[in-house]
Tab-separated table of C-alpha atoms and ligand atoms in Angstrom:
chain	number	residue	atom	x	y	z
A	277	UNK	CA	72.525	48.166	70.939
A	278	UNK	CA	69.969	50.679	72.760
A	279	UNK	CA	67.964	50.275	75.722
A	280	UNK	CA	66.225	51.604	78.916
A	281	UNK	CA	67.465	51.164	82.511
A	282	UNK	CA	64.022	50.297	84.360
A	283	UNK	CA	65.999	48.948	87.458
A	284	UNK	CA	69.445	49.544	89.031
A	285	UNK	CA	70.698	47.392	91.868
A	286	UNK	CA	74.080	48.974	93.548
A	287	UNK	CA	76.345	48.372	90.335
A	288	UNK	CA	74.279	46.243	88.330
A	289	UNK	CA	71.865	48.162	85.598
A	290	UNK	CA	68.837	45.822	84.012
A	291	UNK	CA	68.697	47.574	80.318
A	292	UNK	CA	65.103	46.544	78.621
A	293	UNK	CA	66.564	46.663	74.657
A	294	UNK	CA	65.384	48.098	71.905
A	295	UNK	CA	64.751	44.411	70.371
A	296	UNK	CA	62.584	43.725	73.887
A	297	UNK	CA	65.717	41.257	76.289
A	298	UNK	CA	66.179	42.365	79.125
A	299	UNK	CA	70.852	42.580	80.257
A	300	UNK	CA	72.037	42.907	82.880
A	301	UNK	CA	75.238	45.704	82.903
A	302	UNK	CA	77.857	47.749	84.603
A	303	UNK	CA	78.745	50.827	83.576
A	304	UNK	CA	82.520	51.146	81.728
A	305	UNK	CA	84.400	53.994	82.224
A	306	UNK	CA	83.394	57.440	83.809
A	307	UNK	CA	80.153	59.166	83.362
A	308	UNK	CA	80.527	62.732	84.665
A	309	UNK	CA	77.041	65.021	84.799
A	310	UNK	CA	77.357	68.418	84.821
A	311	UNK	CA	76.640	70.385	88.098
A	312	UNK	CA	76.034	67.200	89.966
A	313	UNK	CA	77.645	65.017	92.179
A	314	UNK	CA	75.611	61.715	92.537
A	315	UNK	CA	76.209	58.218	93.517
A	316	UNK	CA	75.038	57.036	90.789
A	317	UNK	CA	76.373	58.158	87.052
A	318	UNK	CA	73.207	55.739	85.694
A	319	UNK	CA	69.678	55.522	87.000
A	320	UNK	CA	66.381	53.673	85.579
A	321	UNK	CA	64.648	55.817	82.936
A	322	UNK	CA	67.702	56.716	81.166
A	323	UNK	CA	68.704	56.117	77.321
A	324	UNK	CA	71.678	53.759	76.955
A	325	UNK	CA	74.059	52.112	74.504
A	326	UNK	CA	75.039	49.004	75.526
A	327	UNK	CA	77.628	46.577	74.398
A	328	UNK	CA	77.477	43.026	74.932
A	329	UNK	CA	80.114	40.659	75.618
A	330	UNK	CA	80.137	36.501	75.538
A	331	UNK	CA	78.903	35.807	78.969
A	332	UNK	CA	75.336	37.353	78.024
A	333	UNK	CA	76.394	40.105	80.141
A	334	UNK	CA	76.951	43.633	79.381
A	335	UNK	CA	78.469	47.328	79.953
A	336	UNK	CA	77.164	50.457	79.110
A	337	UNK	CA	79.303	52.766	76.972
A	338	UNK	CA	76.737	55.400	76.905
A	339	UNK	CA	74.403	57.652	78.086
A	340	UNK	CA	71.855	60.013	75.856
A	341	UNK	CA	71.170	63.286	76.823
A	342	UNK	CA	68.481	63.365	79.852
A	343	UNK	CA	65.334	65.250	79.542
A	344	UNK	CA	64.462	66.017	82.879
A	345	UNK	CA	65.937	63.835	85.977
A	346	UNK	CA	64.913	63.588	89.868
A	347	UNK	CA	67.148	63.981	92.402
A	348	UNK	CA	67.733	63.005	96.101
A	349	UNK	CA	70.506	65.151	98.216
A	350	UNK	CA	72.225	63.112	100.843
A	351	UNK	CA	71.797	63.617	103.964
A	352	UNK	CA	75.272	63.117	105.045
A	353	UNK	CA	78.196	65.434	104.915
A	354	UNK	CA	78.800	64.681	101.565
A	355	UNK	CA	76.458	66.342	100.151
A	356	UNK	CA	76.577	63.578	96.889
A	357	UNK	CA	72.809	63.506	95.314
A	358	UNK	CA	71.368	60.175	93.831
A	359	UNK	CA	69.658	60.216	90.800
A	360	UNK	CA	66.393	58.852	91.189
A	361	UNK	CA	65.006	58.249	87.689
A	362	UNK	CA	64.959	60.178	84.294
A	363	UNK	CA	63.232	61.121	81.025
A	364	UNK	CA	59.877	61.265	83.170
A	365	UNK	CA	56.797	61.348	81.048
A	366	UNK	CA	53.873	62.544	83.387
A	367	UNK	CA	53.755	62.876	87.212
A	368	UNK	CA	50.863	62.054	89.363
A	369	UNK	CA	50.808	64.327	92.332
A	370	UNK	CA	48.714	62.448	94.896
A	371	UNK	CA	47.142	64.951	97.251
A	372	UNK	CA	44.126	64.843	99.672
A	373	UNK	CA	42.028	66.894	101.169
A	374	UNK	CA	41.818	65.300	104.103
A	375	UNK	CA	43.967	62.778	106.571
A	376	UNK	CA	46.279	64.204	105.949
A	377	UNK	CA	45.316	67.198	104.231
A	378	UNK	CA	48.119	68.511	101.538
A	379	UNK	CA	49.057	72.020	101.593
A	380	UNK	CA	48.901	74.400	98.292
A	381	UNK	CA	52.271	75.127	99.097
A	382	UNK	CA	53.692	71.854	98.578
A	383	UNK	CA	51.193	71.335	95.799
A	384	UNK	CA	52.451	74.851	93.862
A	385	UNK	CA	55.919	74.006	94.696
A	386	UNK	CA	56.045	70.711	93.125
A	387	UNK	CA	53.783	72.043	90.193
A	388	UNK	CA	56.493	74.424	89.446
A	389	UNK	CA	59.381	72.648	89.353
A	390	UNK	CA	57.873	70.138	87.229
A	391	UNK	CA	57.046	73.405	84.557
A	392	UNK	CA	60.503	74.015	84.751
A	393	UNK	CA	61.436	70.455	83.711
A	394	UNK	CA	58.165	70.453	81.247
A	395	UNK	CA	56.621	67.852	83.140
A	396	UNK	CA	53.136	67.526	82.770
A	397	UNK	CA	51.457	67.093	85.901
A	398	UNK	CA	47.736	65.410	86.858
A	399	UNK	CA	46.879	66.184	90.736
A	400	UNK	CA	45.146	62.942	91.828
A	401	UNK	CA	42.785	63.768	94.747
A	402	UNK	CA	42.689	60.862	96.724
A	403	UNK	CA	40.336	59.512	99.153
A	404	UNK	CA	37.252	60.932	98.228
A	405	UNK	CA	35.547	58.342	99.911
A	406	UNK	CA	36.160	59.942	103.020
A	407	UNK	CA	34.396	63.229	102.470
A	408	UNK	CA	31.356	62.022	100.996
A	409	UNK	CA	29.507	62.965	104.309
A	410	UNK	CA	31.373	66.033	105.126
A	411	UNK	CA	29.626	68.948	102.898
A	412	UNK	CA	32.070	71.234	103.820
A	413	UNK	CA	35.379	69.282	102.709
A	414	UNK	CA	33.357	68.059	99.345
A	415	UNK	CA	33.499	72.161	98.782
A	416	UNK	CA	36.451	72.547	99.707
A	417	UNK	CA	37.432	69.906	97.170
A	418	UNK	CA	35.312	71.410	94.077
A	419	UNK	CA	37.131	74.202	94.957
A	420	UNK	CA	40.764	73.073	94.464
A	421	UNK	CA	39.799	71.240	91.368
A	422	UNK	CA	38.193	74.270	90.130
A	423	UNK	CA	41.628	76.341	90.842
A	424	UNK	CA	44.151	73.750	89.535
A	425	UNK	CA	42.006	72.962	86.532
A	426	UNK	CA	41.341	76.800	85.741
A	427	UNK	CA	45.438	77.124	85.989
A	428	UNK	CA	45.241	74.555	83.664
A	429	UNK	CA	46.630	70.788	85.305
A	430	UNK	CA	43.641	68.023	84.725
A	431	UNK	CA	42.705	66.956	88.114
A	432	UNK	CA	41.519	63.210	88.870
A	433	UNK	CA	39.054	62.352	91.942
A	434	UNK	CA	40.197	59.656	93.019
A	435	UNK	CA	39.586	56.540	95.826
A	436	UNK	CA	42.202	53.474	96.033
A	437	UNK	CA	39.571	52.086	98.241
A	438	UNK	CA	36.223	52.101	96.201
A	439	UNK	CA	38.156	51.843	93.184
A	440	UNK	CA	36.455	55.389	91.863
A	441	UNK	CA	38.657	57.130	89.000
A	442	UNK	CA	41.213	54.579	88.613
A	443	UNK	CA	40.571	53.638	85.229
A	444	UNK	CA	40.940	57.674	84.487
A	445	UNK	CA	44.570	57.199	85.498
A	446	UNK	CA	44.798	53.278	83.433
A	447	UNK	CA	44.026	55.294	80.768
A	448	UNK	CA	46.682	57.795	81.294
A	449	UNK	CA	49.588	55.741	81.928
A	450	UNK	CA	49.669	53.841	78.738
A	451	UNK	CA	53.789	53.758	77.246
A	452	UNK	CA	54.536	56.527	79.556
A	453	UNK	CA	57.206	56.618	82.219
A	454	UNK	CA	55.380	57.981	84.750
A	455	UNK	CA	56.180	59.007	88.202
A	456	UNK	CA	53.747	58.681	91.001
A	457	UNK	CA	54.610	61.436	93.897
A	458	UNK	CA	53.230	62.816	97.299
A	459	UNK	CA	53.707	63.302	100.542
A	460	UNK	CA	53.652	60.409	103.125
A	461	UNK	CA	50.109	58.923	103.868
A	462	UNK	CA	48.003	59.536	101.266
A	463	UNK	CA	47.445	56.394	99.516
A	464	UNK	CA	50.730	56.157	97.048
A	465	UNK	CA	51.391	52.346	98.206
A	466	UNK	CA	47.764	51.771	97.782
A	467	UNK	CA	47.290	52.894	94.176
A	468	UNK	CA	49.842	51.330	93.043
A	469	UNK	CA	48.831	47.690	94.154
A	470	UNK	CA	45.445	48.832	92.536
A	471	UNK	CA	47.048	49.763	89.478
A	472	UNK	CA	49.455	46.722	89.399
A	473	UNK	CA	48.210	43.621	91.428
A	474	UNK	CA	50.832	41.451	92.315
A	475	UNK	CA	53.493	44.421	92.905
A	476	UNK	CA	52.992	44.036	96.792
A	477	UNK	CA	55.512	41.251	97.096
A	478	UNK	CA	58.556	43.351	95.449
A	479	UNK	CA	56.950	46.131	97.828
A	480	UNK	CA	57.407	43.623	100.782
A	481	UNK	CA	61.434	42.689	99.212
A	482	UNK	CA	62.199	46.846	99.102
A	483	UNK	CA	61.118	47.635	102.963
A	484	UNK	CA	62.924	43.917	103.849
A	485	UNK	CA	65.604	45.287	102.372
A	486	UNK	CA	65.767	48.821	104.517
A	487	UNK	CA	64.997	46.748	107.199
A	488	UNK	CA	68.569	45.031	106.709
A	489	UNK	CA	70.251	47.676	106.409
A	490	UNK	CA	71.008	47.615	102.760
A	491	UNK	CA	71.078	51.418	101.477
A	492	UNK	CA	67.726	52.607	99.948
A	493	UNK	CA	69.946	54.801	97.456
A	494	UNK	CA	71.218	51.690	95.818
A	495	UNK	CA	68.035	50.421	95.172
A	496	UNK	CA	65.645	52.062	92.240
A	497	UNK	CA	63.067	50.398	89.877
A	498	UNK	CA	60.449	50.907	87.563
A	499	UNK	CA	57.701	49.026	87.332
A	500	UNK	CA	55.936	47.743	83.973
A	501	UNK	CA	52.856	48.235	83.413
A	502	UNK	CA	50.530	45.478	81.461
A	503	UNK	CA	49.594	48.248	79.362
A	504	UNK	CA	53.030	49.864	78.328
A	505	UNK	CA	54.911	51.762	80.309
A	506	UNK	CA	56.194	52.218	83.714
A	507	UNK	CA	55.619	53.702	87.040
A	508	UNK	CA	57.953	54.755	89.347
A	509	UNK	CA	57.151	55.330	93.114
A	510	UNK	CA	59.398	57.728	94.726
A	511	UNK	CA	58.689	58.071	98.294
A	512	UNK	CA	59.842	61.788	99.799
A	513	UNK	CA	60.208	63.130	96.710
A	514	UNK	CA	59.276	66.929	96.613
A	515	UNK	CA	60.072	68.304	92.632
A	516	UNK	CA	62.204	67.868	90.179
A	517	UNK	CA	65.682	69.227	90.430
A	518	UNK	CA	68.587	70.155	90.377
A	519	UNK	CA	66.905	73.685	91.298
A	520	UNK	CA	68.890	76.658	90.623
A	521	UNK	CA	66.715	79.689	89.212
A	522	UNK	CA	67.220	82.918	89.405
A	523	UNK	CA	64.266	84.619	91.113
A	524	UNK	CA	62.635	86.428	87.414
A	525	UNK	CA	62.191	82.521	86.380
A	526	UNK	CA	60.145	81.198	88.963
A	527	UNK	CA	56.647	83.532	88.346
A	528	UNK	CA	57.551	81.918	84.602
A	529	UNK	CA	56.960	78.494	86.209
A	530	UNK	CA	53.199	79.411	87.643
A	531	UNK	CA	51.311	78.995	84.761
A	532	UNK	CA	48.922	81.644	85.530
A	533	UNK	CA	51.619	84.044	86.856
A	534	UNK	CA	53.491	83.708	83.565
A	535	UNK	CA	50.833	84.612	81.659
A	536	UNK	CA	50.016	87.756	83.546
A	537	UNK	CA	53.849	88.655	84.063
A	538	UNK	CA	53.584	89.602	80.171
A	539	UNK	CA	51.811	93.055	80.909
A	540	UNK	CA	54.417	93.866	83.483
A	541	UNK	CA	55.721	97.451	82.728
A	542	UNK	CA	59.318	96.164	83.702
A	543	UNK	CA	60.411	92.270	81.820
A	544	UNK	CA	62.329	92.018	85.017
A	545	UNK	CA	59.631	92.386	87.039
A	546	UNK	CA	59.334	90.020	90.221
A	547	UNK	CA	56.193	90.660	90.829
A	548	UNK	CA	56.179	91.598	94.429
A	549	UNK	CA	56.703	95.995	94.809
A	550	UNK	CA	57.035	97.058	91.084
A	551	UNK	CA	54.888	99.491	89.268
A	552	UNK	CA	52.790	98.729	86.867
A	553	UNK	CA	52.866	95.071	87.360
A	554	UNK	CA	50.005	93.174	86.241
A	555	UNK	CA	49.827	90.361	88.284
A	556	UNK	CA	49.757	92.069	91.671
A	557	UNK	CA	46.870	93.562	89.494
A	558	UNK	CA	45.303	89.995	88.492
A	559	UNK	CA	45.793	89.039	92.549
A	560	UNK	CA	43.664	91.731	93.715
A	561	UNK	CA	41.221	91.667	90.635
A	562	UNK	CA	41.000	87.593	91.921
A	563	UNK	CA	42.029	86.298	88.496
A	564	UNK	CA	44.807	84.673	90.365
A	565	UNK	CA	44.303	82.657	93.262
A	566	UNK	CA	45.945	84.021	96.362
A	567	UNK	CA	47.229	80.480	97.134
A	568	UNK	CA	48.822	80.665	94.184
A	569	UNK	CA	50.649	83.798	94.470
A	570	UNK	CA	51.642	83.009	98.713
A	571	UNK	CA	53.330	80.142	97.089
A	572	UNK	CA	55.056	81.922	94.584
A	573	UNK	CA	56.099	84.923	97.449
A	574	UNK	CA	57.565	82.100	99.659
A	575	UNK	CA	59.379	80.558	96.496
A	576	UNK	CA	60.420	83.727	95.979
A	577	UNK	CA	61.992	84.206	99.413
A	578	UNK	CA	63.271	80.890	99.936
A	579	UNK	CA	65.711	81.667	96.818
A	580	UNK	CA	66.262	84.482	98.486
A	581	UNK	CA	67.576	82.773	101.654
A	582	UNK	CA	69.051	80.421	99.380
A	583	UNK	CA	67.014	77.701	101.210
A	584	UNK	CA	65.418	76.337	97.853
A	585	UNK	CA	68.117	74.707	97.069
A	586	UNK	CA	68.318	72.613	99.625
A	587	UNK	CA	64.238	72.153	99.762
A	588	UNK	CA	64.876	69.868	96.663
B	220	GDP	P1	51.443	55.994	101.131
B	220	GDP	O1	52.642	56.829	102.080
B	220	GDP	O2	51.584	57.389	100.429
B	220	GDP	O3	52.247	55.320	100.360
B	220	GDP	O4	50.316	56.234	101.413
B	220	GDP	P2	49.837	54.516	101.697
B	220	GDP	O5	48.974	53.688	100.431
B	220	GDP	O6	50.678	53.359	102.721
B	220	GDP	O7	48.436	54.695	102.852
B	220	GDP	C1	48.413	55.605	103.808
B	220	GDP	C2	46.767	55.092	104.296
B	220	GDP	O8	45.745	55.499	103.456
B	220	GDP	C3	46.496	53.542	104.796
B	220	GDP	O9	45.701	53.325	105.698
B	220	GDP	C4	45.514	53.226	103.716
B	220	GDP	O10	44.798	52.510	103.417
B	220	GDP	C5	44.926	54.626	103.376
B	220	GDP	N1	44.176	54.477	102.034
B	220	GDP	C6	44.987	54.669	100.994
B	220	GDP	N2	44.157	54.947	99.677
B	220	GDP	C7	42.457	55.604	100.338
B	220	GDP	C8	41.640	55.893	99.901
B	220	GDP	O11	41.002	55.560	98.278
B	220	GDP	N3	40.476	56.021	100.630
B	220	GDP	C9	40.835	55.476	102.198
B	220	GDP	N4	39.288	55.625	103.129
B	220	GDP	N5	41.779	55.246	102.707
B	220	GDP	C10	43.031	55.444	101.862
B	221	ZN	ZN1	54.651	91.929	87.322
């Protein structure tokens, strides 16, 4: 029987079978993942094969190949990773213009990592209610929306407090596994509570579990949506991983850099110093925003210093 892993507590996995039952499963055998030392071989979002036994429980006997996954590197010395979720269909990147201000560097890195895994991203500009009386802030918001829409990302203006724009988010969630990401304080929990009234309790349960010393990494869950589909709340996630790309690949994860790079003289152009670089020309002529180009250069530099891997 096949199903979808929707919750993981310790060694137990809740699997929603394709016929709609919820079955508690353990893992049988050894699942090894290429190149990742992971504390959990199976994660929420995984499509699995299960075999049931007489007691009504089951074991997971196989995992389908993942389209993508999000990992968190462990803080301790073991250097093990924890897979937070797999097979994400869509990501909402929650950003704010003020209180706090989300940097374009953060946005661009997230977008590039999602691009590498072909996960579509919608940029959710939250807390727009705070900008109403501030003309400069409103202009900055318009500029950001314009910038990212021009690059090719859908942007939504939202206020989790007044409810503005939330209907647009609701309509995108249908039957998707959606990841909600963004820096702390941008309003992710508030948005979840608006999209899923009644989930409050569950958020509280999780934080209580943390307080009693339960390992953060042993608990992950997808929140089922009334319209079908699931929402994954992942505090602190900066992008998709594991990230180990070649310098000349990075440019292909910036949509507009990729577009212009086709006209570079050299096919392995890193768009930093090469003669005949169409990307540098496009930056000079303002077809590519300077902030995006700077984010790209930052990622290249980290790659040089081998910092980039650690960032994810
Ligand atoms: P998280 O860390 O991303 O989960 O952020 P929270 O949901 O905890 O929100 C952080 C703070 O921002 C809280 O005080 C929220 O009440 C506030 N907040 C969230 N969304 C909005 C919004 O749309 N407008 C305003 N004015 N405040 C908001
Ligand atoms: Zn170039």
